[in-house]
Amino acid sequence: MKKANIIAIETSCDETSVAIFNSELEVLSSVVASQFKWHERFGGVVPEVAARAHMELLNKSILQSLHDAKMHISEINAVAVHNGPGLAGALLVGLSAAKMIALGLGVPLIAVNHVHSHIYACRMSANKDIFPCVGMVVSGGHSILFECKTAMDMKRLGGTIDDAAGEAFDKVAALLGLGFPGGPAVEKIALTGNSNAYQYPKSFFYEDRLDFSFSGLKTAVLYTIAPPGQPRLLDLDIELIKADIAASFQKAVVDVLVAKAIAALKKTGLKRLAVGGGVVANKSLREKLSVEINLAGGELYLPERNLCTDNAAMAALSVEAWRKGVFTSLDVDIKPTVF
Ligand code: KG4
Ligand code: ZN
């Protein structure tokens, strides 16, 4: 059977991304246009600015993806899009463009869930079937555990009750004056720090529930810098302990994420663990997952680094729907809060 070509659009947050893959899961092009320069001066992602930046970057990214894949748009057989969760205005830009292309070409639209795609990124990197598995997504917006019976059947087991893991990295980076985005900056400085210097809280660590909470950890870091009822540390003092704070904070996050992922394997009786999302770019998390999964006798699937943070190639999850002939109506709406 002739391979079908699918163009996919990701605009859920601050990366404008377009990819082309085929029904054999071969990625033919993948464009990720960063909006860093739009958001940097605000110290975080500004939703309105993200939507406007997607408007500016999306057409160029679509043309670039066709160019890179050496393909004419008439060779596209379906359009995939992440229609949620994410920032409403940002999602609207991508979904509107996807609908227009599908309508113009007279090809099916396939809307997929951005968080589920983060798990599917592991399937893409493994280059073999990984289902059934426990899926964990650790990104800037989400920290969720799923029981994934198939790629299209993911049941939520638990998740964060407040901040997401990536959000905690970003907020701690801001407290330490490390800039934005925070995750890579915290990871870098943590390399030179002592991870046992501070004993930060690990919420629910000893409890039999598959949930996370990171806001108390963030407050604990704040109290190291500005102890309640005492003067805030001087800039010079913070400089001296920054690496230790970063390393201790990172350890607290990693310990909790790994413990809950292993607990989810035990609870479901599954052997395979797939972890996706921006935070899994973190080397210390990857290493600890690998050690603990070996001890637990399981199998670990992680995305290659370029598939960890937001991208459209992971929307190859849509191929599963394509194979089953499951398409999306053109009147589909964005789903900013669904997971
Ligand atoms: O998956 P993603 O690109 O966007 C969302 O769907 O949210 O994840 C972005 C998040 C940010 O919070 C960023 O700080 C975090 O992933 N991140 C990291 C690392 N690289 C990105 N966190 C820790 N260590 C990293 N190396
Ligand atoms: Zn994401």
mmCIF file of C-alpha atoms and ligand atoms in Angstrom:
data_model
loop_
_atom_site.group_PDB
_atom_site.id
_atom_site.type_symbol
_atom_site.label_atom_id
_atom_site.label_comp_id
_atom_site.label_asym_id
_atom_site.label_seq_id
_atom_site.Cartn_x
_atom_site.Cartn_y
_atom_site.Cartn_z
ATOM 1 C CA MET A 1 0.000 0.000 0.000
ATOM 2 C CA LYS A 2 1.227 3.509 -0.830
ATOM 3 C CA LYS A 3 2.539 5.434 2.179
ATOM 4 C CA ALA A 4 0.340 8.370 3.211
ATOM 5 C CA ASN A 5 1.939 11.702 4.147
ATOM 6 C CA ILE A 6 0.697 13.653 7.150
ATOM 7 C CA ILE A 7 1.581 17.254 8.008
ATOM 8 C CA ALA A 8 1.319 18.059 11.730
ATOM 9 C CA ILE A 9 1.031 21.385 13.535
ATOM 10 C CA GLU A 10 1.957 22.166 17.155
ATOM 11 C CA THR A 11 1.194 25.601 18.633
ATOM 12 C CA SER A 12 0.066 24.772 22.177
ATOM 13 C CA CYS A 13 2.585 26.965 23.989
ATOM 14 C CA ASP A 14 5.724 28.796 22.888
ATOM 15 C CA GLU A 15 7.180 26.619 20.119
ATOM 16 C CA THR A 16 5.777 26.916 16.620
ATOM 17 C CA SER A 17 6.385 23.495 15.157
ATOM 18 C CA VAL A 18 5.477 21.723 11.922
ATOM 19 C CA ALA A 19 6.465 18.197 10.928
ATOM 20 C CA ILE A 20 5.778 15.872 8.027
ATOM 21 C CA PHE A 21 5.775 12.116 8.580
ATOM 22 C CA ASN A 22 4.313 9.199 6.740
ATOM 23 C CA SER A 23 2.044 6.336 7.694
ATOM 24 C CA GLU A 24 5.129 4.170 8.338
ATOM 25 C CA LEU A 25 6.147 6.627 11.079
ATOM 26 C CA GLU A 26 9.111 7.940 9.109
ATOM 27 C CA VAL A 27 9.712 11.612 9.957
ATOM 28 C CA LEU A 28 10.426 13.470 6.710
ATOM 29 C CA SER A 29 10.870 16.934 8.188
ATOM 30 C CA SER A 30 10.585 18.607 11.567
ATOM 31 C CA VAL A 31 10.702 22.371 12.049
ATOM 32 C CA VAL A 32 10.701 23.906 15.530
ATOM 33 C CA ALA A 33 10.694 27.712 15.583
ATOM 34 C CA SER A 34 11.475 29.012 19.051
ATOM 35 C CA GLN A 35 9.646 32.068 20.378
ATOM 36 C CA PHE A 36 12.405 32.680 22.916
ATOM 37 C CA LYS A 37 13.141 36.232 21.780
ATOM 38 C CA TRP A 38 9.456 37.217 22.093
ATOM 39 C CA HIS A 39 9.133 36.027 25.703
ATOM 40 C CA GLU A 40 12.617 36.448 27.169
ATOM 41 C CA ARG A 41 12.163 40.027 28.362
ATOM 42 C CA PHE A 42 8.977 39.055 30.253
ATOM 43 C CA GLY A 43 10.755 36.195 32.060
ATOM 44 C CA GLY A 44 8.082 33.683 30.994
ATOM 45 C CA VAL A 45 5.577 32.807 28.295
ATOM 46 C CA VAL A 46 2.966 35.539 27.735
ATOM 47 C CA PRO A 47 -0.139 33.880 26.197
ATOM 48 C CA GLU A 48 -1.135 36.820 23.988
ATOM 49 C CA VAL A 49 2.422 37.219 22.728
ATOM 50 C CA ALA A 50 2.620 33.459 22.022
ATOM 51 C CA ALA A 51 -0.509 33.595 19.850
ATOM 52 C CA ARG A 52 0.845 36.529 17.866
ATOM 53 C CA ALA A 53 4.227 34.874 17.437
ATOM 54 C CA HIS A 54 2.545 31.694 16.133
ATOM 55 C CA MET A 55 0.751 33.882 13.559
ATOM 56 C CA GLU A 56 4.081 35.211 12.407
ATOM 57 C CA LEU A 57 5.992 31.923 12.436
ATOM 58 C CA LEU A 58 3.466 29.300 11.346
ATOM 59 C CA ASN A 59 3.247 29.936 7.592
ATOM 60 C CA LYS A 60 7.033 30.097 7.310
ATOM 61 C CA SER A 61 7.328 26.856 9.285
ATOM 62 C CA ILE A 62 4.784 25.079 7.055
ATOM 63 C CA LEU A 63 6.688 26.146 3.931
ATOM 64 C CA GLN A 64 9.994 25.133 5.540
ATOM 65 C CA SER A 65 8.666 21.682 6.467
ATOM 66 C CA LEU A 66 7.480 21.060 2.888
ATOM 67 C CA HIS A 67 10.833 22.273 1.567
ATOM 68 C CA ASP A 68 12.804 20.041 3.967
ATOM 69 C CA ALA A 69 10.657 17.014 3.083
ATOM 70 C CA LYS A 70 11.072 17.856 -0.639
ATOM 71 C CA MET A 71 7.343 17.688 -0.993
ATOM 72 C CA HIS A 72 4.570 19.676 -2.666
ATOM 73 C CA ILE A 73 1.531 20.370 -0.523
ATOM 74 C CA SER A 74 -0.612 18.363 -2.955
ATOM 75 C CA GLU A 75 1.268 15.232 -1.760
ATOM 76 C CA ILE A 76 -0.183 15.631 1.759
ATOM 77 C CA ASN A 77 -2.885 13.074 2.595
ATOM 78 C CA ALA A 78 -3.970 14.246 6.070
ATOM 79 C CA VAL A 79 -3.445 17.104 8.539
ATOM 80 C CA ALA A 80 -2.715 16.425 12.222
ATOM 81 C CA VAL A 81 -2.917 19.057 14.935
ATOM 82 C CA HIS A 82 -2.628 19.335 18.705
ATOM 83 C CA ASN A 83 -5.942 20.974 19.683
ATOM 84 C CA GLY A 84 -5.248 20.809 23.440
ATOM 85 C CA PRO A 85 -4.259 21.148 26.162
ATOM 86 C CA GLY A 86 -2.450 24.473 26.020
ATOM 87 C CA LEU A 87 -2.898 28.227 25.735
ATOM 88 C CA ALA A 88 -6.243 29.016 24.117
ATOM 89 C CA GLY A 89 -5.077 31.741 21.741
ATOM 90 C CA ALA A 90 -2.011 29.759 20.737
ATOM 91 C CA LEU A 91 -4.042 26.593 20.056
ATOM 92 C CA LEU A 92 -6.540 28.570 17.952
ATOM 93 C CA VAL A 93 -3.806 29.679 15.555
ATOM 94 C CA GLY A 94 -2.640 26.105 14.921
ATOM 95 C CA LEU A 95 -6.100 24.575 14.751
ATOM 96 C CA SER A 96 -7.363 27.240 12.339
ATOM 97 C CA ALA A 97 -4.390 26.698 10.048
ATOM 98 C CA ALA A 98 -4.817 22.912 10.187
ATOM 99 C CA LYS A 99 -8.516 23.179 9.315
ATOM 100 C CA MET A 100 -7.746 25.484 6.378
ATOM 101 C CA ILE A 101 -5.159 23.110 4.942
ATOM 102 C CA ALA A 102 -7.451 20.093 5.374
ATOM 103 C CA LEU A 103 -10.365 21.971 3.813
ATOM 104 C CA GLY A 104 -8.282 23.367 0.965
ATOM 105 C CA LEU A 105 -6.737 20.000 0.088
ATOM 106 C CA GLY A 106 -9.898 18.004 0.775
ATOM 107 C CA VAL A 107 -8.011 15.645 3.125
ATOM 108 C CA PRO A 108 -8.914 14.399 6.648
ATOM 109 C CA LEU A 109 -8.115 16.356 9.797
ATOM 110 C CA ILE A 110 -6.800 14.389 12.797
ATOM 111 C CA ALA A 111 -6.765 16.247 16.118
ATOM 112 C CA VAL A 112 -4.622 14.645 18.819
ATOM 113 C CA ASN A 113 -3.928 15.388 22.463
ATOM 114 C CA HIS A 114 -0.615 17.163 23.039
ATOM 115 C CA VAL A 115 0.050 15.360 26.339
ATOM 116 C CA HIS A 116 -0.619 11.934 24.812
ATOM 117 C CA SER A 117 1.755 12.882 21.991
ATOM 118 C CA HIS A 118 4.501 13.509 24.567
ATOM 119 C CA ILE A 119 4.229 9.802 25.464
ATOM 120 C CA TYR A 120 4.091 8.816 21.821
ATOM 121 C CA ALA A 121 7.470 10.578 21.392
ATOM 122 C CA CYS A 122 8.885 7.545 23.247
ATOM 123 C CA ARG A 123 7.302 5.254 20.660
ATOM 124 C CA MET A 124 8.941 7.321 17.892
ATOM 125 C CA SER A 125 12.392 7.086 19.483
ATOM 126 C CA ALA A 126 12.042 3.377 20.326
ATOM 127 C CA ASN A 127 11.158 2.593 16.716
ATOM 128 C CA LYS A 128 9.005 -0.286 17.954
ATOM 129 C CA ASP A 129 5.716 -0.758 19.721
ATOM 130 C CA ILE A 130 5.885 0.220 23.423
ATOM 131 C CA PHE A 131 2.249 -0.339 24.410
ATOM 132 C CA PRO A 132 0.853 -1.299 26.892
ATOM 133 C CA CYS A 133 2.928 0.839 29.240
ATOM 134 C CA VAL A 134 2.830 3.330 32.070
ATOM 135 C CA GLY A 135 3.209 6.793 30.578
ATOM 136 C CA MET A 136 4.498 9.754 32.562
ATOM 137 C CA VAL A 137 4.460 13.285 31.141
ATOM 138 C CA VAL A 138 6.643 15.854 32.869
ATOM 139 C CA SER A 139 6.483 19.194 31.117
ATOM 140 C CA GLY A 140 6.031 22.890 31.823
ATOM 141 C CA GLY A 141 2.270 22.526 31.980
ATOM 142 C CA HIS A 142 1.753 18.934 33.135
ATOM 143 C CA SER A 143 2.960 16.188 35.442
ATOM 144 C CA ILE A 144 0.671 13.227 34.863
ATOM 145 C CA LEU A 145 0.818 9.446 35.079
ATOM 146 C CA PHE A 146 -1.194 7.332 32.647
ATOM 147 C CA GLU A 147 -1.977 3.693 32.170
ATOM 148 C CA CYS A 148 -1.603 3.379 28.391
ATOM 149 C CA LYS A 149 -3.373 0.243 27.161
ATOM 150 C CA THR A 150 -2.747 1.362 23.583
ATOM 151 C CA ALA A 151 -1.549 4.599 21.987
ATOM 152 C CA MET A 152 -5.181 5.646 21.706
ATOM 153 C CA ASP A 153 -6.330 4.485 25.140
ATOM 154 C CA MET A 154 -4.553 6.386 27.922
ATOM 155 C CA LYS A 155 -6.210 6.441 31.362
ATOM 156 C CA ARG A 156 -5.052 9.011 33.930
ATOM 157 C CA LEU A 157 -3.681 7.426 37.113
ATOM 158 C CA GLY A 158 -2.740 10.626 38.907
ATOM 159 C CA GLY A 159 -0.925 13.912 38.526
ATOM 160 C CA THR A 160 0.109 17.153 40.127
ATOM 161 C CA ILE A 161 -2.353 18.910 42.395
ATOM 162 C CA ASP A 162 -0.618 22.273 41.874
ATOM 163 C CA ASP A 163 2.511 23.158 39.848
ATOM 164 C CA ALA A 164 3.942 20.982 37.089
ATOM 165 C CA ALA A 165 7.537 19.764 37.426
ATOM 166 C CA GLY A 166 8.780 22.004 34.596
ATOM 167 C CA GLU A 167 6.949 24.965 36.082
ATOM 168 C CA ALA A 168 8.780 24.344 39.376
ATOM 169 C CA PHE A 169 12.120 24.318 37.513
ATOM 170 C CA ASP A 170 11.170 27.596 35.816
ATOM 171 C CA LYS A 171 10.085 29.260 39.075
ATOM 172 C CA VAL A 172 13.184 28.129 40.986
ATOM 173 C CA ALA A 173 15.338 29.386 38.114
ATOM 174 C CA ALA A 174 13.599 32.753 38.423
ATOM 175 C CA LEU A 175 14.210 32.801 42.208
ATOM 176 C CA LEU A 176 17.885 32.078 41.570
ATOM 177 C CA GLY A 177 18.085 34.708 38.825
ATOM 178 C CA LEU A 178 18.949 32.114 36.192
ATOM 179 C CA GLY A 179 16.635 33.408 33.470
ATOM 180 C CA PHE A 180 14.152 31.668 31.205
ATOM 181 C CA PRO A 181 13.504 28.866 30.322
ATOM 182 C CA GLY A 182 14.587 27.625 33.707
ATOM 183 C CA GLY A 183 14.978 23.860 33.378
ATOM 184 C CA PRO A 184 18.215 23.742 31.375
ATOM 185 C CA ALA A 185 19.697 26.591 33.471
ATOM 186 C CA VAL A 186 18.956 24.828 36.777
ATOM 187 C CA GLU A 187 20.343 21.575 35.403
ATOM 188 C CA LYS A 188 23.567 23.269 34.317
ATOM 189 C CA ILE A 189 24.301 25.008 37.605
ATOM 190 C CA ALA A 190 23.237 21.922 39.607
ATOM 191 C CA LEU A 191 26.193 20.055 38.100
ATOM 192 C CA THR A 192 28.559 21.975 40.372
ATOM 193 C CA GLY A 193 26.363 21.801 43.481
ATOM 194 C CA ASN A 194 25.895 19.411 46.400
ATOM 195 C CA SER A 195 22.496 17.732 46.085
ATOM 196 C CA ASN A 196 22.470 16.903 49.813
ATOM 197 C CA ALA A 197 23.114 20.468 50.953
ATOM 198 C CA TYR A 198 19.405 21.124 51.582
ATOM 199 C CA GLN A 199 16.710 18.595 52.450
ATOM 200 C CA TYR A 200 13.772 19.858 50.417
ATOM 201 C CA PRO A 201 10.240 18.435 50.778
ATOM 202 C CA LYS A 202 9.224 15.485 48.600
ATOM 203 C CA SER A 203 5.436 15.655 48.634
ATOM 204 C CA PHE A 204 3.487 12.373 48.791
ATOM 205 C CA PHE A 205 6.804 10.464 48.675
ATOM 206 C CA TYR A 206 5.743 8.105 51.443
ATOM 207 C CA GLU A 207 2.056 8.064 50.537
ATOM 208 C CA ASP A 208 0.308 5.440 48.484
ATOM 209 C CA ARG A 209 -1.063 7.844 45.879
ATOM 210 C CA LEU A 210 0.125 8.549 42.376
ATOM 211 C CA ASP A 211 0.050 12.316 42.697
ATOM 212 C CA PHE A 212 2.591 15.107 42.805
ATOM 213 C CA SER A 213 2.808 18.495 44.478
ATOM 214 C CA PHE A 214 5.660 20.890 43.740
ATOM 215 C CA SER A 215 4.461 24.225 45.106
ATOM 216 C CA GLY A 216 5.740 23.529 48.659
ATOM 217 C CA LEU A 217 9.150 22.693 47.223
ATOM 218 C CA LYS A 218 9.225 26.017 45.408
ATOM 219 C CA THR A 219 8.313 27.827 48.644
ATOM 220 C CA ALA A 220 11.053 25.924 50.502
ATOM 221 C CA VAL A 221 13.584 27.203 47.969
ATOM 222 C CA LEU A 222 12.214 30.721 48.411
ATOM 223 C CA TYR A 223 12.676 30.384 52.202
ATOM 224 C CA THR A 224 16.329 29.419 51.713
ATOM 225 C CA ILE A 225 16.843 32.705 49.892
ATOM 226 C CA ALA A 226 14.484 34.825 51.976
ATOM 227 C CA PRO A 227 14.020 33.105 55.366
ATOM 228 C CA PRO A 228 10.714 34.187 56.975
ATOM 229 C CA GLY A 229 11.240 36.925 59.557
ATOM 230 C CA GLN A 230 14.902 37.328 58.631
ATOM 231 C CA PRO A 231 16.673 39.527 56.100
ATOM 232 C CA ARG A 232 16.819 38.251 52.519
ATOM 233 C CA LEU A 233 20.224 36.836 51.572
ATOM 234 C CA LEU A 234 22.529 39.317 49.890
ATOM 235 C CA ASP A 235 23.189 38.758 46.173
ATOM 236 C CA LEU A 236 26.732 37.675 46.993
ATOM 237 C CA ASP A 237 25.504 35.029 49.451
ATOM 238 C CA ILE A 238 22.993 33.673 46.947
ATOM 239 C CA GLU A 239 25.759 33.354 44.348
ATOM 240 C CA LEU A 240 27.725 31.166 46.764
ATOM 241 C CA ILE A 241 24.890 28.726 47.467
ATOM 242 C CA LYS A 242 23.043 28.818 44.116
ATOM 243 C CA ALA A 243 24.523 25.563 42.824
ATOM 244 C CA ASP A 244 23.721 23.731 46.077
ATOM 245 C CA ILE A 245 20.123 24.979 46.041
ATOM 246 C CA ALA A 246 19.719 23.988 42.385
ATOM 247 C CA ALA A 247 21.202 20.521 42.957
ATOM 248 C CA SER A 248 19.122 19.886 46.101
ATOM 249 C CA PHE A 249 15.935 21.102 44.402
ATOM 250 C CA GLN A 250 16.598 18.976 41.317
ATOM 251 C CA LYS A 251 17.199 15.907 43.490
ATOM 252 C CA ALA A 252 13.872 16.413 45.307
ATOM 253 C CA VAL A 253 11.985 16.625 41.986
ATOM 254 C CA VAL A 254 13.800 13.683 40.414
ATOM 255 C CA ASP A 255 13.398 11.437 43.492
ATOM 256 C CA VAL A 256 9.640 12.031 43.586
ATOM 257 C CA LEU A 257 9.085 11.594 39.831
ATOM 258 C CA VAL A 258 11.051 8.351 39.724
ATOM 259 C CA ALA A 259 9.400 6.932 42.858
ATOM 260 C CA LYS A 260 5.889 7.590 41.542
ATOM 261 C CA ALA A 261 6.683 6.176 38.100
ATOM 262 C CA ILE A 262 7.943 2.953 39.681
ATOM 263 C CA ALA A 263 4.899 2.878 41.999
ATOM 264 C CA ALA A 264 2.633 3.193 38.937
ATOM 265 C CA LEU A 265 4.346 0.170 37.368
ATOM 266 C CA LYS A 266 3.752 -1.832 40.540
ATOM 267 C CA LYS A 267 0.123 -0.719 40.812
ATOM 268 C CA THR A 268 -0.725 -1.557 37.177
ATOM 269 C CA GLY A 269 1.467 -4.649 36.919
ATOM 270 C CA LEU A 270 2.962 -3.225 33.712
ATOM 271 C CA LYS A 271 6.639 -3.636 32.804
ATOM 272 C CA ARG A 272 7.216 -0.776 30.393
ATOM 273 C CA LEU A 273 7.633 2.858 31.374
ATOM 274 C CA ALA A 274 7.539 5.695 28.821
ATOM 275 C CA VAL A 275 8.417 9.201 30.019
ATOM 276 C CA GLY A 276 7.877 12.285 27.859
ATOM 277 C CA GLY A 277 7.857 16.082 28.144
ATOM 278 C CA GLY A 278 10.437 18.835 28.434
ATOM 279 C CA VAL A 279 11.713 17.838 31.894
ATOM 280 C CA VAL A 280 12.839 14.417 30.647
ATOM 281 C CA ALA A 281 15.581 16.278 28.758
ATOM 282 C CA ASN A 282 17.139 16.462 32.242
ATOM 283 C CA LYS A 283 20.137 14.140 32.478
ATOM 284 C CA SER A 284 19.842 13.486 36.181
ATOM 285 C CA LEU A 285 16.197 12.382 35.736
ATOM 286 C CA ARG A 286 17.115 10.150 32.787
ATOM 287 C CA GLU A 287 19.921 8.518 34.757
ATOM 288 C CA LYS A 288 17.875 7.874 37.891
ATOM 289 C CA LEU A 289 14.975 6.476 35.838
ATOM 290 C CA SER A 290 17.373 4.130 34.107
ATOM 291 C CA VAL A 291 18.904 2.877 37.384
ATOM 292 C CA GLU A 292 15.559 2.348 39.114
ATOM 293 C CA ILE A 293 13.855 0.670 36.169
ATOM 294 C CA ASN A 294 16.710 -1.818 35.984
ATOM 295 C CA LEU A 295 16.302 -2.588 39.678
ATOM 296 C CA ALA A 296 12.550 -3.005 39.163
ATOM 297 C CA GLY A 297 13.143 -5.347 36.200
ATOM 298 C CA GLY A 298 11.202 -3.114 33.821
ATOM 299 C CA GLU A 299 11.848 -1.495 30.457
ATOM 300 C CA LEU A 300 12.408 2.240 30.039
ATOM 301 C CA TYR A 301 11.502 4.260 26.946
ATOM 302 C CA LEU A 302 12.636 7.877 26.692
ATOM 303 C CA PRO A 303 12.412 10.268 23.747
ATOM 304 C CA GLU A 304 15.558 11.515 22.051
ATOM 305 C CA ARG A 305 16.290 15.022 23.284
ATOM 306 C CA ASN A 306 14.754 16.805 20.269
ATOM 307 C CA LEU A 307 11.484 14.955 20.935
ATOM 308 C CA CYS A 308 11.334 15.874 24.659
ATOM 309 C CA THR A 309 10.317 19.514 24.437
ATOM 310 C CA ASP A 310 7.332 20.622 22.367
ATOM 311 C CA ASN A 311 7.402 19.509 18.738
ATOM 312 C CA ALA A 312 5.007 18.465 15.989
ATOM 313 C CA ALA A 313 6.779 15.196 15.094
ATOM 314 C CA MET A 314 5.354 13.534 18.202
ATOM 315 C CA ALA A 315 1.898 14.167 16.715
ATOM 316 C CA ALA A 316 2.725 11.044 14.707
ATOM 317 C CA LEU A 317 0.304 9.653 17.268
ATOM 318 C CA SER A 318 -2.185 10.647 14.536
ATOM 319 C CA VAL A 319 -0.871 7.755 12.413
ATOM 320 C CA GLU A 320 -2.593 5.383 14.847
ATOM 321 C CA ALA A 321 -5.892 7.163 14.106
ATOM 322 C CA TRP A 322 -5.117 7.259 10.374
ATOM 323 C CA ARG A 323 -4.613 3.493 10.309
ATOM 324 C CA LYS A 324 -8.003 2.990 11.953
ATOM 325 C CA GLY A 325 -9.721 5.598 9.780
ATOM 326 C CA VAL A 326 -10.583 7.710 12.824
ATOM 327 C CA PHE A 327 -10.793 11.325 11.645
ATOM 328 C CA THR A 328 -11.867 14.600 13.253
ATOM 329 C CA SER A 329 -14.765 16.773 12.174
ATOM 330 C CA LEU A 330 -13.801 20.212 10.825
ATOM 331 C CA ASP A 331 -15.960 21.853 13.487
ATOM 332 C CA VAL A 332 -13.731 20.536 16.297
ATOM 333 C CA ASP A 333 -12.831 23.144 18.920
ATOM 334 C CA ILE A 334 -9.679 23.761 20.937
ATOM 335 C CA LYS A 335 -9.513 21.978 24.316
ATOM 336 C CA PRO A 336 -7.250 24.182 26.473
ATOM 337 C CA THR A 337 -7.662 22.196 29.696
ATOM 338 C CA VAL A 338 -8.239 18.618 28.603
ATOM 339 C CA PHE A 339 -5.665 15.907 29.173
HETATM 340 O O1 KG4 B 1 7.145 19.787 27.057
HETATM 341 P P1 KG4 B 1 7.554 21.200 27.079
HETATM 342 O O2 KG4 B 1 8.413 21.721 25.961
HETATM 343 O O3 KG4 B 1 6.325 22.175 27.147
HETATM 344 C C1 KG4 B 1 5.113 21.890 27.736
HETATM 345 O O4 KG4 B 1 4.300 21.118 27.151
HETATM 346 O O5 KG4 B 1 4.928 22.429 28.852
HETATM 347 O O6 KG4 B 1 8.281 21.427 28.491
HETATM 348 C C2 KG4 B 1 8.880 22.651 28.818
HETATM 349 C C3 KG4 B 1 9.382 22.557 30.234
HETATM 350 C C4 KG4 B 1 9.869 23.878 30.805
HETATM 351 O O7 KG4 B 1 9.282 24.065 32.073
HETATM 352 C C5 KG4 B 1 11.375 23.685 30.900
HETATM 353 O O8 KG4 B 1 11.976 24.414 31.955
HETATM 354 C C6 KG4 B 1 11.472 22.185 31.133
HETATM 355 O O9 KG4 B 1 10.481 21.632 30.298
HETATM 356 N N1 KG4 B 1 12.800 21.663 30.769
HETATM 357 C C7 KG4 B 1 13.653 21.116 31.646
HETATM 358 C C8 KG4 B 1 14.829 20.818 30.915
HETATM 359 N N2 KG4 B 1 14.636 21.186 29.618
HETATM 360 C C9 KG4 B 1 13.379 21.705 29.546
HETATM 361 N N3 KG4 B 1 13.532 20.866 32.966
HETATM 362 C C10 KG4 B 1 14.593 20.313 33.586
HETATM 363 N N4 KG4 B 1 15.762 20.007 32.972
HETATM 364 C C11 KG4 B 1 15.923 20.254 31.640
HETATM 365 N N5 KG4 B 1 17.083 19.959 31.043
HETATM 366 ZN ZN ZN B 2 4.398 19.885 25.825
#
